[in-house]
Amino acid sequence: MEGNSQFTSLFHRPRCLAAAAPGGKAKLTHPGKAILAGGIAGGIEICITFPTEYVKTQLQLDEKANPPKYRGIGDCVKQTVQGHGVRGLYRGLSSLLYGSIPKSAVRFGVFEYLSNHARDEAGKLNSTRGLLCGLGAGVMEAVVIVCPMETVKVKFIHDQSSANPKYRGFYHGVREIIRTQGIRGTYQGLTATVLKQGSNQAIRFYVMTSLRNWYKADNPNKAINPVVTGTFGAIAGAASVFGNTPLDVIKTRMQGLEAHKYKSTLDCAVKIMRHEGVRAFYKGTVPRLGRVCLDVAIVFIIYEEVVKVLNTVWKTE
C-alpha cells in the first residue's frame, strides 16, 4: 500500500508555473507553451527527415516471402527515384505531416503537465519520474494521434508501391479506408502502437532527464547549449531505437495492406519469428536509427528554443 500511495502522489503535487521560480528552484514550462512549441518542432522535423522514414517503411513491408523487391537501403532509394523521381521519397508526407504536428504537441504538452506535478520541492525531476511521465505522454499520443496517423501513412506507402495504386491523395485515401473498413480501419495495430510509443517516449525522456540532471548538476536553471541539447536528443533517440525496433516492425506489419494475415499483435510476432526468424524484427534498423537520432535531436533543439522565445512573450506567473 505504501508503494501505491507513493506512486499516486507522484502526479498530485501542484507546482507554480512561474517563468523563474524563487529560491533557486527549477523553472517549469507551462503545458500551453509545451503544446505550441511541440507542434512547431514536430512540423519542421518531419519535413527534414521524411525520406528516411519512407525507406524504413518500404524495407519493413518488403517481406522475404515476396521475394524481396529491394536489396538494401541504397537500392530502395535508387528504385524509388528512378520510378517516381526525388518526389517519390516524399510520397505519404502529407498524411504524416498532418499527424506529426498534433503528435508532438500532445507529447510535450502531456509530458510537461505530468512532470510539473512530479517534481520534488526544488523543482527537480528525477530519472524514474521522467520515465513515467514519458510513458504517459507516449501512451496518450499513441491513442489520440499516432495510431490513426501511422495506419494511414503505411497504407499510403504500401498502396503507392503496388502495381495499381488506388489512393489519389490524402483525403481520398482516408475516405476510402473509412468507407471500406470503418473507423477501425484507421486503428489497426493499436496495441503495438501503444507499446511502441509508450516505450519510445519512456526511454527518450528517461535518457534526456538523466543527461540534463547530470549536465546541470546542482544548478537546475543552468542553460543548455542547443548543440548539447541536440547531442542528448540523438543519444536518447538511439537508445529508443535499439530498445523497441521489434515493436516498430510488428506495428508496421499490422498497419499495412496485408494486415488481414494477422489475427493479433501476438500472432503477427509469432508468424514473423516462425517464417522469417529473429533478424526480421530488426529489419530497417539502420535507416530508422539515422532518422530517429536526427528526429529527436531536431525536435528537442527546436522545442527548447521555441519555449525560450515564448517565455519572453508569454508570462505564466
PDB file of C-alpha atoms in Angstrom:
ATOM      1  CA  MET A   1       0.000   0.000   0.000  1.00  0.00           C
ATOM      2  CA  GLU A   2       2.880   2.324   0.817  1.00  0.00           C
ATOM      3  CA  GLY A   3       4.281   1.844  -2.724  1.00  0.00           C
ATOM      4  CA  ASN A   4       0.867   2.602  -4.248  1.00  0.00           C
ATOM      5  CA  SER A   5       0.482   5.785  -2.229  1.00  0.00           C
ATOM      6  CA  GLN A   6       3.917   6.957  -3.306  1.00  0.00           C
ATOM      7  CA  PHE A   7       3.100   6.273  -6.962  1.00  0.00           C
ATOM      8  CA  THR A   8      -0.271   8.028  -6.635  1.00  0.00           C
ATOM      9  CA  SER A   9       1.327  11.051  -5.015  1.00  0.00           C
ATOM     10  CA  LEU A  10       3.739  11.284  -7.929  1.00  0.00           C
ATOM     11  CA  PHE A  11       1.233  13.150 -10.086  1.00  0.00           C
ATOM     12  CA  HIS A  12      -0.548  15.128  -7.377  1.00  0.00           C
ATOM     13  CA  ARG A  13       1.891  17.836  -6.433  1.00  0.00           C
ATOM     14  CA  PRO A  14       0.725  21.169  -7.884  1.00  0.00           C
ATOM     15  CA  ARG A  15       3.551  23.442  -8.919  1.00  0.00           C
ATOM     16  CA  CYS A  16       3.644  27.154  -9.631  1.00  0.00           C
ATOM     17  CA  LEU A  17       4.323  27.733 -13.315  1.00  0.00           C
ATOM     18  CA  ALA A  18       6.362  30.868 -12.814  1.00  0.00           C
ATOM     19  CA  ALA A  19       8.819  31.827 -15.513  1.00  0.00           C
ATOM     20  CA  ALA A  20      11.570  31.827 -12.866  1.00  0.00           C
ATOM     21  CA  ALA A  21      10.810  30.070  -9.625  1.00  0.00           C
ATOM     22  CA  PRO A  22      12.133  31.688  -6.430  1.00  0.00           C
ATOM     23  CA  GLY A  23      14.890  30.358  -4.179  1.00  0.00           C
ATOM     24  CA  GLY A  24      16.868  28.673  -6.950  1.00  0.00           C
ATOM     25  CA  LYS A  25      14.083  26.283  -7.860  1.00  0.00           C
ATOM     26  CA  ALA A  26      13.965  24.909 -11.389  1.00  0.00           C
ATOM     27  CA  LYS A  27      11.946  26.794 -13.981  1.00  0.00           C
ATOM     28  CA  LEU A  28       8.815  24.980 -15.087  1.00  0.00           C
ATOM     29  CA  THR A  29       7.227  25.025 -18.538  1.00  0.00           C
ATOM     30  CA  HIS A  30       3.523  25.780 -18.830  1.00  0.00           C
ATOM     31  CA  PRO A  31       1.697  22.965 -20.721  1.00  0.00           C
ATOM     32  CA  GLY A  32       0.238  25.549 -23.103  1.00  0.00           C
ATOM     33  CA  LYS A  33       3.707  26.628 -24.164  1.00  0.00           C
ATOM     34  CA  ALA A  34       4.725  22.983 -24.480  1.00  0.00           C
ATOM     35  CA  ILE A  35       1.803  22.259 -26.809  1.00  0.00           C
ATOM     36  CA  LEU A  36       2.624  25.208 -29.093  1.00  0.00           C
ATOM     37  CA  ALA A  37       6.383  24.634 -29.090  1.00  0.00           C
ATOM     38  CA  GLY A  38       5.946  20.895 -29.585  1.00  0.00           C
ATOM     39  CA  GLY A  39       3.680  21.385 -32.599  1.00  0.00           C
ATOM     40  CA  ILE A  40       6.128  23.763 -34.279  1.00  0.00           C
ATOM     41  CA  ALA A  41       9.051  21.428 -33.625  1.00  0.00           C
ATOM     42  CA  GLY A  42       7.167  18.405 -34.943  1.00  0.00           C
ATOM     43  CA  GLY A  43       6.187  20.104 -38.200  1.00  0.00           C
ATOM     44  CA  ILE A  44       9.709  21.268 -39.026  1.00  0.00           C
ATOM     45  CA  GLU A  45      11.307  17.950 -38.067  1.00  0.00           C
ATOM     46  CA  ILE A  46       9.131  15.740 -40.267  1.00  0.00           C
ATOM     47  CA  CYS A  47       9.793  17.838 -43.375  1.00  0.00           C
ATOM     48  CA  ILE A  48      13.519  17.260 -42.872  1.00  0.00           C
ATOM     49  CA  THR A  49      13.538  13.559 -42.015  1.00  0.00           C
ATOM     50  CA  PHE A  50      10.675  12.024 -44.024  1.00  0.00           C
ATOM     51  CA  PRO A  51      12.773  10.345 -46.781  1.00  0.00           C
ATOM     52  CA  THR A  52      14.459   8.092 -44.190  1.00  0.00           C
ATOM     53  CA  GLU A  53      11.032   7.206 -42.772  1.00  0.00           C
ATOM     54  CA  TYR A  54       9.855   6.305 -46.267  1.00  0.00           C
ATOM     55  CA  VAL A  55      12.828   3.994 -46.868  1.00  0.00           C
ATOM     56  CA  LYS A  56      12.459   2.362 -43.448  1.00  0.00           C
ATOM     57  CA  THR A  57       8.791   1.609 -44.028  1.00  0.00           C
ATOM     58  CA  GLN A  58       9.437   0.231 -47.523  1.00  0.00           C
ATOM     59  CA  LEU A  59      12.105  -2.153 -46.237  1.00  0.00           C
ATOM     60  CA  GLN A  60       9.859  -3.388 -43.421  1.00  0.00           C
ATOM     61  CA  LEU A  61       6.987  -4.035 -45.816  1.00  0.00           C
ATOM     62  CA  ASP A  62       9.316  -5.835 -48.218  1.00  0.00           C
ATOM     63  CA  GLU A  63       8.791  -9.290 -46.773  1.00  0.00           C
ATOM     64  CA  LYS A  64      11.122 -12.145 -47.655  1.00  0.00           C
ATOM     65  CA  ALA A  65       8.313 -14.347 -48.938  1.00  0.00           C
ATOM     66  CA  ASN A  66       7.504 -11.960 -51.772  1.00  0.00           C
ATOM     67  CA  PRO A  67      10.554 -12.318 -52.661  1.00  0.00           C
ATOM     68  CA  PRO A  68      12.196  -9.063 -51.568  1.00  0.00           C
ATOM     69  CA  LYS A  69      11.970  -6.219 -54.017  1.00  0.00           C
ATOM     70  CA  TYR A  70      14.894  -4.251 -52.581  1.00  0.00           C
ATOM     71  CA  ARG A  71      18.474  -5.339 -51.918  1.00  0.00           C
ATOM     72  CA  GLY A  72      19.046  -2.685 -49.276  1.00  0.00           C
ATOM     73  CA  ILE A  73      18.744   0.998 -48.400  1.00  0.00           C
ATOM     74  CA  GLY A  74      20.626   2.261 -51.457  1.00  0.00           C
ATOM     75  CA  ASP A  75      18.655   0.037 -53.834  1.00  0.00           C
ATOM     76  CA  CYS A  76      15.354   1.194 -52.311  1.00  0.00           C
ATOM     77  CA  VAL A  77      16.315   4.859 -52.820  1.00  0.00           C
ATOM     78  CA  LYS A  78      17.584   4.131 -56.357  1.00  0.00           C
ATOM     79  CA  GLN A  79      14.438   2.304 -57.475  1.00  0.00           C
ATOM     80  CA  THR A  80      12.164   4.945 -55.941  1.00  0.00           C
ATOM     81  CA  VAL A  81      13.969   7.857 -57.627  1.00  0.00           C
ATOM     82  CA  GLN A  82      14.144   6.025 -60.964  1.00  0.00           C
ATOM     83  CA  GLY A  83      10.471   5.206 -60.893  1.00  0.00           C
ATOM     84  CA  HIS A  84       8.989   8.348 -59.360  1.00  0.00           C
ATOM     85  CA  GLY A  85      11.739  10.955 -59.173  1.00  0.00           C
ATOM     86  CA  VAL A  86      13.029  12.573 -55.983  1.00  0.00           C
ATOM     87  CA  ARG A  87       9.444  13.465 -55.091  1.00  0.00           C
ATOM     88  CA  GLY A  88       8.830   9.748 -54.739  1.00  0.00           C
ATOM     89  CA  LEU A  89      10.780   9.795 -51.472  1.00  0.00           C
ATOM     90  CA  TYR A  90       8.143  12.180 -50.109  1.00  0.00           C
ATOM     91  CA  ARG A  91       5.080  10.108 -51.002  1.00  0.00           C
ATOM     92  CA  GLY A  92       2.878   9.892 -47.933  1.00  0.00           C
ATOM     93  CA  LEU A  93       4.370  13.064 -46.409  1.00  0.00           C
ATOM     94  CA  SER A  94       1.014  14.827 -46.196  1.00  0.00           C
ATOM     95  CA  SER A  95      -0.538  12.123 -44.021  1.00  0.00           C
ATOM     96  CA  LEU A  96       2.459  12.142 -41.670  1.00  0.00           C
ATOM     97  CA  LEU A  97       2.719  15.938 -41.582  1.00  0.00           C
ATOM     98  CA  TYR A  98      -0.952  16.314 -40.659  1.00  0.00           C
ATOM     99  CA  GLY A  99      -0.334  13.997 -37.732  1.00  0.00           C
ATOM    100  CA  SER A 100       3.204  14.999 -36.743  1.00  0.00           C
ATOM    101  CA  ILE A 101       2.256  18.491 -35.566  1.00  0.00           C
ATOM    102  CA  PRO A 102      -0.518  17.418 -33.156  1.00  0.00           C
ATOM    103  CA  LYS A 103       1.506  14.318 -32.142  1.00  0.00           C
ATOM    104  CA  SER A 104       4.446  16.386 -30.952  1.00  0.00           C
ATOM    105  CA  ALA A 105       2.100  18.917 -29.386  1.00  0.00           C
ATOM    106  CA  VAL A 106       0.312  16.214 -27.370  1.00  0.00           C
ATOM    107  CA  ARG A 107       3.609  14.555 -26.393  1.00  0.00           C
ATOM    108  CA  PHE A 108       5.255  17.653 -24.939  1.00  0.00           C
ATOM    109  CA  GLY A 109       2.029  19.062 -23.514  1.00  0.00           C
ATOM    110  CA  VAL A 110       1.253  15.876 -21.582  1.00  0.00           C
ATOM    111  CA  PHE A 111       4.866  15.408 -20.515  1.00  0.00           C
ATOM    112  CA  GLU A 112       5.172  18.922 -19.117  1.00  0.00           C
ATOM    113  CA  TYR A 113       1.792  18.635 -17.398  1.00  0.00           C
ATOM    114  CA  LEU A 114       2.764  15.374 -15.709  1.00  0.00           C
ATOM    115  CA  SER A 115       6.336  16.408 -14.925  1.00  0.00           C
ATOM    116  CA  ASN A 116       5.215  19.695 -13.364  1.00  0.00           C
ATOM    117  CA  HIS A 117       3.282  17.589 -10.829  1.00  0.00           C
ATOM    118  CA  ALA A 118       6.045  15.023 -10.384  1.00  0.00           C
ATOM    119  CA  ARG A 119       8.963  17.270  -9.393  1.00  0.00           C
ATOM    120  CA  ASP A 120      10.420  17.481  -5.905  1.00  0.00           C
ATOM    121  CA  GLU A 121      10.365  20.563  -3.691  1.00  0.00           C
ATOM    122  CA  ALA A 122      13.314  22.055  -5.576  1.00  0.00           C
ATOM    123  CA  GLY A 123      11.530  21.576  -8.881  1.00  0.00           C
ATOM    124  CA  LYS A 124      13.842  18.740  -9.952  1.00  0.00           C
ATOM    125  CA  LEU A 125      12.587  15.760 -11.949  1.00  0.00           C
ATOM    126  CA  ASN A 126      14.497  12.547 -11.290  1.00  0.00           C
ATOM    127  CA  SER A 127      15.119   9.917 -13.952  1.00  0.00           C
ATOM    128  CA  THR A 128      12.487   7.442 -12.762  1.00  0.00           C
ATOM    129  CA  ARG A 129       9.758  10.061 -12.756  1.00  0.00           C
ATOM    130  CA  GLY A 130      10.973  11.283 -16.123  1.00  0.00           C
ATOM    131  CA  LEU A 131      10.499   7.757 -17.440  1.00  0.00           C
ATOM    132  CA  LEU A 132       6.957   7.530 -16.033  1.00  0.00           C
ATOM    133  CA  CYS A 133       5.999  10.945 -17.410  1.00  0.00           C
ATOM    134  CA  GLY A 134       7.428   9.963 -20.793  1.00  0.00           C
ATOM    135  CA  LEU A 135       5.431   6.729 -20.687  1.00  0.00           C
ATOM    136  CA  GLY A 136       2.228   8.657 -20.010  1.00  0.00           C
ATOM    137  CA  ALA A 137       2.961  11.079 -22.848  1.00  0.00           C
ATOM    138  CA  GLY A 138       3.739   8.223 -25.231  1.00  0.00           C
ATOM    139  CA  VAL A 139       0.545   6.303 -24.471  1.00  0.00           C
ATOM    140  CA  MET A 140      -1.558   9.439 -24.898  1.00  0.00           C
ATOM    141  CA  GLU A 141      -0.031  10.393 -28.242  1.00  0.00           C
ATOM    142  CA  ALA A 142      -0.404   6.790 -29.456  1.00  0.00           C
ATOM    143  CA  VAL A 143      -4.129   6.626 -28.759  1.00  0.00           C
ATOM    144  CA  VAL A 144      -5.071  10.154 -29.827  1.00  0.00           C
ATOM    145  CA  ILE A 145      -2.777  10.756 -32.804  1.00  0.00           C
ATOM    146  CA  VAL A 146      -0.156   8.188 -33.749  1.00  0.00           C
ATOM    147  CA  CYS A 147      -2.183   5.045 -34.409  1.00  0.00           C
ATOM    148  CA  PRO A 148      -4.608   6.539 -36.969  1.00  0.00           C
ATOM    149  CA  MET A 149      -1.843   8.681 -38.487  1.00  0.00           C
ATOM    150  CA  GLU A 150       0.612   5.790 -38.867  1.00  0.00           C
ATOM    151  CA  THR A 151      -2.051   3.425 -40.198  1.00  0.00           C
ATOM    152  CA  VAL A 152      -2.938   5.859 -42.990  1.00  0.00           C
ATOM    153  CA  LYS A 153       0.742   6.563 -43.721  1.00  0.00           C
ATOM    154  CA  VAL A 154       1.659   2.886 -44.017  1.00  0.00           C
ATOM    155  CA  LYS A 155      -1.371   2.140 -46.206  1.00  0.00           C
ATOM    156  CA  PHE A 156      -0.434   5.063 -48.489  1.00  0.00           C
ATOM    157  CA  ILE A 157       3.182   3.946 -48.900  1.00  0.00           C
ATOM    158  CA  HIS A 158       2.179   0.316 -49.377  1.00  0.00           C
ATOM    159  CA  ASP A 159      -0.513   1.303 -51.881  1.00  0.00           C
ATOM    160  CA  GLN A 160       1.823   3.516 -53.927  1.00  0.00           C
ATOM    161  CA  SER A 161       4.355   0.688 -54.207  1.00  0.00           C
ATOM    162  CA  SER A 162       1.724  -1.645 -55.697  1.00  0.00           C
ATOM    163  CA  ALA A 163       1.180  -2.117 -59.446  1.00  0.00           C
ATOM    164  CA  ASN A 164      -2.137  -0.239 -59.473  1.00  0.00           C
ATOM    165  CA  PRO A 165      -2.327   2.426 -56.719  1.00  0.00           C
ATOM    166  CA  LYS A 166      -5.903   3.164 -55.670  1.00  0.00           C
ATOM    167  CA  TYR A 167      -5.440   6.218 -53.415  1.00  0.00           C
ATOM    168  CA  ARG A 168      -5.292   9.550 -55.269  1.00  0.00           C
ATOM    169  CA  GLY A 169      -4.327  11.645 -52.258  1.00  0.00           C
ATOM    170  CA  PHE A 170      -4.569  12.047 -48.504  1.00  0.00           C
ATOM    171  CA  TYR A 171      -8.266  12.876 -48.147  1.00  0.00           C
ATOM    172  CA  HIS A 172      -9.284  10.406 -50.839  1.00  0.00           C
ATOM    173  CA  GLY A 173      -7.270   7.698 -49.113  1.00  0.00           C
ATOM    174  CA  VAL A 174      -8.783   8.425 -45.695  1.00  0.00           C
ATOM    175  CA  ARG A 175     -12.296   8.411 -47.188  1.00  0.00           C
ATOM    176  CA  GLU A 176     -11.666   5.088 -48.915  1.00  0.00           C
ATOM    177  CA  ILE A 177     -10.200   3.476 -45.793  1.00  0.00           C
ATOM    178  CA  ILE A 178     -13.144   4.591 -43.635  1.00  0.00           C
ATOM    179  CA  ARG A 179     -15.676   3.679 -46.344  1.00  0.00           C
ATOM    180  CA  THR A 180     -14.353   0.153 -46.781  1.00  0.00           C
ATOM    181  CA  GLN A 181     -13.086  -0.613 -43.274  1.00  0.00           C
ATOM    182  CA  GLY A 182     -14.792   1.867 -40.983  1.00  0.00           C
ATOM    183  CA  ILE A 183     -13.055   3.898 -38.262  1.00  0.00           C
ATOM    184  CA  ARG A 184     -11.429   0.665 -37.093  1.00  0.00           C
ATOM    185  CA  GLY A 185      -9.524   0.697 -40.364  1.00  0.00           C
ATOM    186  CA  THR A 186      -7.504   3.655 -39.081  1.00  0.00           C
ATOM    187  CA  TYR A 187      -6.800   1.963 -35.756  1.00  0.00           C
ATOM    188  CA  GLN A 188      -5.077  -1.203 -36.900  1.00  0.00           C
ATOM    189  CA  GLY A 189      -2.190  -2.242 -34.674  1.00  0.00           C
ATOM    190  CA  LEU A 190      -3.323  -0.113 -31.704  1.00  0.00           C
ATOM    191  CA  THR A 191      -1.761  -2.415 -29.101  1.00  0.00           C
ATOM    192  CA  ALA A 192       1.586  -2.484 -30.900  1.00  0.00           C
ATOM    193  CA  THR A 193       1.450   1.296 -31.379  1.00  0.00           C
ATOM    194  CA  VAL A 194       0.741   1.954 -27.693  1.00  0.00           C
ATOM    195  CA  LEU A 195       3.590  -0.375 -26.705  1.00  0.00           C
ATOM    196  CA  LYS A 196       5.922   1.243 -29.218  1.00  0.00           C
ATOM    197  CA  GLN A 197       5.107   4.888 -28.423  1.00  0.00           C
ATOM    198  CA  GLY A 198       4.913   4.297 -24.680  1.00  0.00           C
ATOM    199  CA  SER A 199       8.320   2.607 -24.583  1.00  0.00           C
ATOM    200  CA  ASN A 200       9.727   5.131 -27.071  1.00  0.00           C
ATOM    201  CA  GLN A 201       8.908   8.169 -25.002  1.00  0.00           C
ATOM    202  CA  ALA A 202       9.658   6.433 -21.698  1.00  0.00           C
ATOM    203  CA  ILE A 203      13.191   5.638 -22.930  1.00  0.00           C
ATOM    204  CA  ARG A 204      13.757   9.026 -24.565  1.00  0.00           C
ATOM    205  CA  PHE A 205      12.580  11.149 -21.654  1.00  0.00           C
ATOM    206  CA  TYR A 206      14.408   8.890 -19.185  1.00  0.00           C
ATOM    207  CA  VAL A 207      17.661   9.433 -21.082  1.00  0.00           C
ATOM    208  CA  MET A 208      17.033  13.153 -21.603  1.00  0.00           C
ATOM    209  CA  THR A 209      16.134  13.663 -17.941  1.00  0.00           C
ATOM    210  CA  SER A 210      19.211  11.728 -16.791  1.00  0.00           C
ATOM    211  CA  LEU A 211      21.576  13.626 -19.101  1.00  0.00           C
ATOM    212  CA  ARG A 212      20.066  17.010 -18.211  1.00  0.00           C
ATOM    213  CA  ASN A 213      20.355  16.322 -14.493  1.00  0.00           C
ATOM    214  CA  TRP A 214      23.962  15.226 -14.967  1.00  0.00           C
ATOM    215  CA  TYR A 215      24.793  18.321 -17.023  1.00  0.00           C
ATOM    216  CA  LYS A 216      23.078  20.794 -14.699  1.00  0.00           C
ATOM    217  CA  ALA A 217      24.410  19.169 -11.515  1.00  0.00           C
ATOM    218  CA  ASP A 218      23.457  21.416  -8.579  1.00  0.00           C
ATOM    219  CA  ASN A 219      22.181  24.303 -10.729  1.00  0.00           C
ATOM    220  CA  PRO A 220      18.681  23.320 -12.008  1.00  0.00           C
ATOM    221  CA  ASN A 221      18.431  26.518 -14.086  1.00  0.00           C
ATOM    222  CA  LYS A 222      21.780  26.153 -15.844  1.00  0.00           C
ATOM    223  CA  ALA A 223      21.339  26.981 -19.546  1.00  0.00           C
ATOM    224  CA  ILE A 224      21.932  24.183 -22.032  1.00  0.00           C
ATOM    225  CA  ASN A 225      23.514  24.989 -25.390  1.00  0.00           C
ATOM    226  CA  PRO A 226      21.427  23.851 -28.420  1.00  0.00           C
ATOM    227  CA  VAL A 227      24.333  21.678 -29.592  1.00  0.00           C
ATOM    228  CA  VAL A 228      24.367  19.900 -26.222  1.00  0.00           C
ATOM    229  CA  THR A 229      20.587  19.511 -26.352  1.00  0.00           C
ATOM    230  CA  GLY A 230      20.870  18.013 -29.828  1.00  0.00           C
ATOM    231  CA  THR A 231      23.577  15.602 -28.705  1.00  0.00           C
ATOM    232  CA  PHE A 232      21.486  14.474 -25.743  1.00  0.00           C
ATOM    233  CA  GLY A 233      18.492  14.087 -28.060  1.00  0.00           C
ATOM    234  CA  ALA A 234      20.465  11.940 -30.523  1.00  0.00           C
ATOM    235  CA  ILE A 235      21.616   9.675 -27.688  1.00  0.00           C
ATOM    236  CA  ALA A 236      18.035   9.363 -26.421  1.00  0.00           C
ATOM    237  CA  GLY A 237      16.847   8.566 -29.935  1.00  0.00           C
ATOM    238  CA  ALA A 238      19.470   5.861 -30.426  1.00  0.00           C
ATOM    239  CA  ALA A 239      18.548   4.262 -27.100  1.00  0.00           C
ATOM    240  CA  SER A 240      14.883   4.103 -28.101  1.00  0.00           C
ATOM    241  CA  VAL A 241      15.698   2.520 -31.482  1.00  0.00           C
ATOM    242  CA  PHE A 242      17.677  -0.351 -30.003  1.00  0.00           C
ATOM    243  CA  GLY A 243      15.085  -0.695 -27.267  1.00  0.00           C
ATOM    244  CA  ASN A 244      11.965  -1.133 -29.390  1.00  0.00           C
ATOM    245  CA  THR A 245      12.684  -1.761 -33.077  1.00  0.00           C
ATOM    246  CA  PRO A 246      10.902  -5.172 -32.895  1.00  0.00           C
ATOM    247  CA  LEU A 247       7.720  -3.372 -31.803  1.00  0.00           C
ATOM    248  CA  ASP A 248       8.119  -0.933 -34.698  1.00  0.00           C
ATOM    249  CA  VAL A 249       8.374  -3.810 -37.191  1.00  0.00           C
ATOM    250  CA  ILE A 250       5.278  -5.522 -35.753  1.00  0.00           C
ATOM    251  CA  LYS A 251       3.349  -2.229 -35.780  1.00  0.00           C
ATOM    252  CA  THR A 252       4.224  -1.600 -39.421  1.00  0.00           C
ATOM    253  CA  ARG A 253       3.111  -5.102 -40.460  1.00  0.00           C
ATOM    254  CA  MET A 254      -0.146  -4.720 -38.520  1.00  0.00           C
ATOM    255  CA  GLN A 255      -0.924  -1.454 -40.307  1.00  0.00           C
ATOM    256  CA  GLY A 256      -0.005  -2.497 -43.866  1.00  0.00           C
ATOM    257  CA  LEU A 257      -2.439  -3.521 -46.598  1.00  0.00           C
ATOM    258  CA  GLU A 258      -1.788  -7.181 -45.727  1.00  0.00           C
ATOM    259  CA  ALA A 259      -2.675  -6.723 -42.048  1.00  0.00           C
ATOM    260  CA  HIS A 260      -5.519  -9.212 -42.552  1.00  0.00           C
ATOM    261  CA  LYS A 261      -2.930 -12.014 -42.445  1.00  0.00           C
ATOM    262  CA  TYR A 262      -2.510 -11.460 -38.719  1.00  0.00           C
ATOM    263  CA  LYS A 263      -5.128 -12.186 -36.065  1.00  0.00           C
ATOM    264  CA  SER A 264      -3.480 -10.034 -33.399  1.00  0.00           C
ATOM    265  CA  THR A 265      -0.247  -8.351 -32.366  1.00  0.00           C
ATOM    266  CA  LEU A 266       0.952 -11.588 -30.778  1.00  0.00           C
ATOM    267  CA  ASP A 267       0.007 -13.602 -33.874  1.00  0.00           C
ATOM    268  CA  CYS A 268       1.975 -11.161 -36.029  1.00  0.00           C
ATOM    269  CA  ALA A 269       5.060 -11.558 -33.820  1.00  0.00           C
ATOM    270  CA  VAL A 270       4.770 -15.360 -33.846  1.00  0.00           C
ATOM    271  CA  LYS A 271       4.417 -15.532 -37.648  1.00  0.00           C
ATOM    272  CA  ILE A 272       7.381 -13.205 -38.220  1.00  0.00           C
ATOM    273  CA  MET A 273       9.507 -15.354 -35.907  1.00  0.00           C
ATOM    274  CA  ARG A 274       8.340 -18.615 -37.479  1.00  0.00           C
ATOM    275  CA  HIS A 275       8.668 -17.645 -41.149  1.00  0.00           C
ATOM    276  CA  GLU A 276      11.452 -15.048 -41.129  1.00  0.00           C
ATOM    277  CA  GLY A 277      13.471 -15.511 -37.969  1.00  0.00           C
ATOM    278  CA  VAL A 278      14.765 -13.122 -35.306  1.00  0.00           C
ATOM    279  CA  ARG A 279      16.623 -10.920 -37.795  1.00  0.00           C
ATOM    280  CA  ALA A 280      13.310  -9.853 -39.337  1.00  0.00           C
ATOM    281  CA  PHE A 281      12.464  -7.993 -36.113  1.00  0.00           C
ATOM    282  CA  TYR A 282      15.386  -5.671 -36.768  1.00  0.00           C
ATOM    283  CA  LYS A 283      14.649  -5.047 -40.443  1.00  0.00           C
ATOM    284  CA  GLY A 284      15.031  -1.360 -41.254  1.00  0.00           C
ATOM    285  CA  THR A 285      17.102  -0.661 -38.123  1.00  0.00           C
ATOM    286  CA  VAL A 286      19.844   1.294 -39.934  1.00  0.00           C
ATOM    287  CA  PRO A 287      17.560   3.778 -41.734  1.00  0.00           C
ATOM    288  CA  ARG A 288      15.420   4.050 -38.599  1.00  0.00           C
ATOM    289  CA  LEU A 289      18.488   4.747 -36.452  1.00  0.00           C
ATOM    290  CA  GLY A 290      19.587   7.610 -38.690  1.00  0.00           C
ATOM    291  CA  ARG A 291      16.095   9.063 -38.872  1.00  0.00           C
ATOM    292  CA  VAL A 292      15.299   8.787 -35.175  1.00  0.00           C
ATOM    293  CA  CYS A 293      18.604  10.250 -33.944  1.00  0.00           C
ATOM    294  CA  LEU A 294      18.156  13.225 -36.280  1.00  0.00           C
ATOM    295  CA  ASP A 295      14.451  13.388 -35.470  1.00  0.00           C
ATOM    296  CA  VAL A 296      14.840  13.520 -31.690  1.00  0.00           C
ATOM    297  CA  ALA A 297      17.810  15.894 -31.830  1.00  0.00           C
ATOM    298  CA  ILE A 298      15.952  18.348 -34.091  1.00  0.00           C
ATOM    299  CA  VAL A 299      12.717  18.167 -32.097  1.00  0.00           C
ATOM    300  CA  PHE A 300      14.357  18.826 -28.735  1.00  0.00           C
ATOM    301  CA  ILE A 301      16.503  21.669 -30.096  1.00  0.00           C
ATOM    302  CA  ILE A 302      13.572  23.443 -31.753  1.00  0.00           C
ATOM    303  CA  TYR A 303      11.283  22.748 -28.789  1.00  0.00           C
ATOM    304  CA  GLU A 304      13.706  24.232 -26.257  1.00  0.00           C
ATOM    305  CA  GLU A 305      14.429  27.282 -28.406  1.00  0.00           C
ATOM    306  CA  VAL A 306      10.742  27.985 -29.062  1.00  0.00           C
ATOM    307  CA  VAL A 307       9.993  27.670 -25.336  1.00  0.00           C
ATOM    308  CA  LYS A 308      12.716  30.252 -24.636  1.00  0.00           C
ATOM    309  CA  VAL A 309      11.050  32.675 -27.058  1.00  0.00           C
ATOM    310  CA  LEU A 310       7.604  32.006 -25.585  1.00  0.00           C
ATOM    311  CA  ASN A 311       8.922  32.673 -22.079  1.00  0.00           C
ATOM    312  CA  THR A 312       9.785  36.217 -23.139  1.00  0.00           C
ATOM    313  CA  VAL A 313       6.374  36.990 -24.670  1.00  0.00           C
ATOM    314  CA  TRP A 314       4.010  34.741 -22.712  1.00  0.00           C
ATOM    315  CA  LYS A 315       4.156  35.256 -18.976  1.00  0.00           C
ATOM    316  CA  THR A 316       2.598  32.396 -16.964  1.00  0.00           C
ATOM    317  CA  GLU A 317       3.356  33.519 -13.429  1.00  0.00           C
TER     318      GLU A 317
END
